[in-house]
């Protein structure tokens, strides 16, 4: 589960950065607190289905597309 949440968070961060959004802007658009948005990006929170839908909506993509992004995200090991 930890790898799954890290990959989801990485995908969220990549999509946010592609748009040039700060975490604050992203959190506002998704209707999340900035601290929770950061937890999701770091893979420290397991987002509910409702949160996945909010995040996808903020990016203007489907939840399926967001999940697809997370499946393709590669976690780099130090």
PDB file of C-alpha atoms in Angstrom:
ATOM      1  CA  UNK A   1       0.000   0.000   0.000  1.00  0.00           C
ATOM      2  CA  UNK A   2       2.854   2.393   0.788  1.00  0.00           C
ATOM      3  CA  UNK A   3       4.270   2.135  -2.746  1.00  0.00           C
ATOM      4  CA  UNK A   4       0.807   2.784  -4.174  1.00  0.00           C
ATOM      5  CA  UNK A   5       0.278   5.937  -2.116  1.00  0.00           C
ATOM      6  CA  UNK A   6       3.808   7.176  -2.942  1.00  0.00           C
ATOM      7  CA  UNK A   7       3.189   6.688  -6.668  1.00  0.00           C
ATOM      8  CA  UNK A   8      -0.169   8.447  -6.435  1.00  0.00           C
ATOM      9  CA  UNK A   9       1.443  11.343  -4.581  1.00  0.00           C
ATOM     10  CA  UNK A  10       4.242  11.555  -7.125  1.00  0.00           C
ATOM     11  CA  UNK A  11       1.725  11.700  -9.960  1.00  0.00           C
ATOM     12  CA  UNK A  12      -0.177  14.477  -8.180  1.00  0.00           C
ATOM     13  CA  UNK A  13       3.032  16.463  -7.642  1.00  0.00           C
ATOM     14  CA  UNK A  14       4.089  16.008 -11.288  1.00  0.00           C
ATOM     15  CA  UNK A  15       0.702  17.175 -12.573  1.00  0.00           C
ATOM     16  CA  UNK A  16       0.739  20.141 -10.195  1.00  0.00           C
ATOM     17  CA  UNK A  17       4.251  21.160 -11.227  1.00  0.00           C
ATOM     18  CA  UNK A  18       3.407  20.776 -14.947  1.00  0.00           C
ATOM     19  CA  UNK A  19       0.757  23.430 -14.399  1.00  0.00           C
ATOM     20  CA  UNK A  20       3.099  25.675 -12.463  1.00  0.00           C
ATOM     21  CA  UNK A  21       0.870  25.624  -9.392  1.00  0.00           C
ATOM     22  CA  UNK A  22       2.049  25.995  -5.826  1.00  0.00           C
ATOM     23  CA  UNK A  23       0.722  23.498  -3.298  1.00  0.00           C
ATOM     24  CA  UNK A  24      -1.498  26.268  -1.988  1.00  0.00           C
ATOM     25  CA  UNK A  25      -3.058  26.920  -5.407  1.00  0.00           C
ATOM     26  CA  UNK A  26      -3.537  23.200  -5.998  1.00  0.00           C
ATOM     27  CA  UNK A  27      -5.080  22.653  -2.561  1.00  0.00           C
ATOM     28  CA  UNK A  28      -7.478  25.555  -3.095  1.00  0.00           C
ATOM     29  CA  UNK A  29      -8.569  24.238  -6.511  1.00  0.00           C
ATOM     30  CA  UNK A  30      -9.060  20.743  -5.096  1.00  0.00           C
ATOM     31  CA  UNK A  31     -10.872  21.909  -1.957  1.00  0.00           C
ATOM     32  CA  UNK A  32      -8.198  20.448   0.331  1.00  0.00           C
ATOM     33  CA  UNK A  33      -6.124  21.967   3.093  1.00  0.00           C
ATOM     34  CA  UNK A  34      -2.568  22.761   2.013  1.00  0.00           C
ATOM     35  CA  UNK A  35      -1.154  20.489   4.688  1.00  0.00           C
ATOM     36  CA  UNK A  36      -3.308  17.552   3.554  1.00  0.00           C
ATOM     37  CA  UNK A  37      -2.377  18.189  -0.096  1.00  0.00           C
ATOM     38  CA  UNK A  38       1.278  17.971   0.969  1.00  0.00           C
ATOM     39  CA  UNK A  39       0.615  14.720   2.823  1.00  0.00           C
ATOM     40  CA  UNK A  40      -0.973  13.266  -0.316  1.00  0.00           C
ATOM     41  CA  UNK A  41       1.964  14.384  -2.474  1.00  0.00           C
ATOM     42  CA  UNK A  42       4.469  12.817  -0.085  1.00  0.00           C
ATOM     43  CA  UNK A  43       2.510   9.569  -0.018  1.00  0.00           C
ATOM     44  CA  UNK A  44       1.840   9.921   3.701  1.00  0.00           C
ATOM     45  CA  UNK A  45      -1.940   9.959   3.323  1.00  0.00           C
ATOM     46  CA  UNK A  46      -4.252   7.437   1.702  1.00  0.00           C
ATOM     47  CA  UNK A  47      -6.797   9.580  -0.133  1.00  0.00           C
ATOM     48  CA  UNK A  48     -10.436   8.540  -0.137  1.00  0.00           C
ATOM     49  CA  UNK A  49     -12.328   8.085  -3.384  1.00  0.00           C
ATOM     50  CA  UNK A  50     -13.919  11.496  -2.797  1.00  0.00           C
ATOM     51  CA  UNK A  51     -10.443  13.053  -2.542  1.00  0.00           C
ATOM     52  CA  UNK A  52      -9.276  11.294  -5.713  1.00  0.00           C
ATOM     53  CA  UNK A  53     -12.289  12.772  -7.509  1.00  0.00           C
ATOM     54  CA  UNK A  54     -11.561  16.264  -6.118  1.00  0.00           C
ATOM     55  CA  UNK A  55      -7.917  16.036  -7.210  1.00  0.00           C
ATOM     56  CA  UNK A  56      -8.836  14.835 -10.691  1.00  0.00           C
ATOM     57  CA  UNK A  57     -11.406  17.609 -11.047  1.00  0.00           C
ATOM     58  CA  UNK A  58      -8.845  20.216  -9.975  1.00  0.00           C
ATOM     59  CA  UNK A  59      -6.586  19.061 -12.816  1.00  0.00           C
ATOM     60  CA  UNK A  60      -9.478  18.871 -15.284  1.00  0.00           C
ATOM     61  CA  UNK A  61      -8.974  15.160 -15.886  1.00  0.00           C
ATOM     62  CA  UNK A  62     -10.926  12.013 -15.100  1.00  0.00           C
ATOM     63  CA  UNK A  63     -10.210   9.929 -12.028  1.00  0.00           C
ATOM     64  CA  UNK A  64      -9.231   7.109 -14.414  1.00  0.00           C
ATOM     65  CA  UNK A  65      -6.636   9.357 -16.049  1.00  0.00           C
ATOM     66  CA  UNK A  66      -5.275  10.358 -12.650  1.00  0.00           C
ATOM     67  CA  UNK A  67      -4.945   6.699 -11.666  1.00  0.00           C
ATOM     68  CA  UNK A  68      -3.248   5.985 -14.993  1.00  0.00           C
ATOM     69  CA  UNK A  69      -0.727   8.758 -14.246  1.00  0.00           C
ATOM     70  CA  UNK A  70      -0.014   7.172 -10.886  1.00  0.00           C
ATOM     71  CA  UNK A  71       0.487   3.740 -12.458  1.00  0.00           C
ATOM     72  CA  UNK A  72       3.152   5.249 -14.738  1.00  0.00           C
ATOM     73  CA  UNK A  73       4.890   7.298 -12.037  1.00  0.00           C
ATOM     74  CA  UNK A  74       8.314   5.995 -11.212  1.00  0.00           C
ATOM     75  CA  UNK A  75       9.687   6.310  -7.725  1.00  0.00           C
ATOM     76  CA  UNK A  76      13.376   7.069  -7.784  1.00  0.00           C
ATOM     77  CA  UNK A  77      15.448   5.400  -5.113  1.00  0.00           C
ATOM     78  CA  UNK A  78      18.282   7.480  -3.605  1.00  0.00           C
TER      79      UNK A  78
END
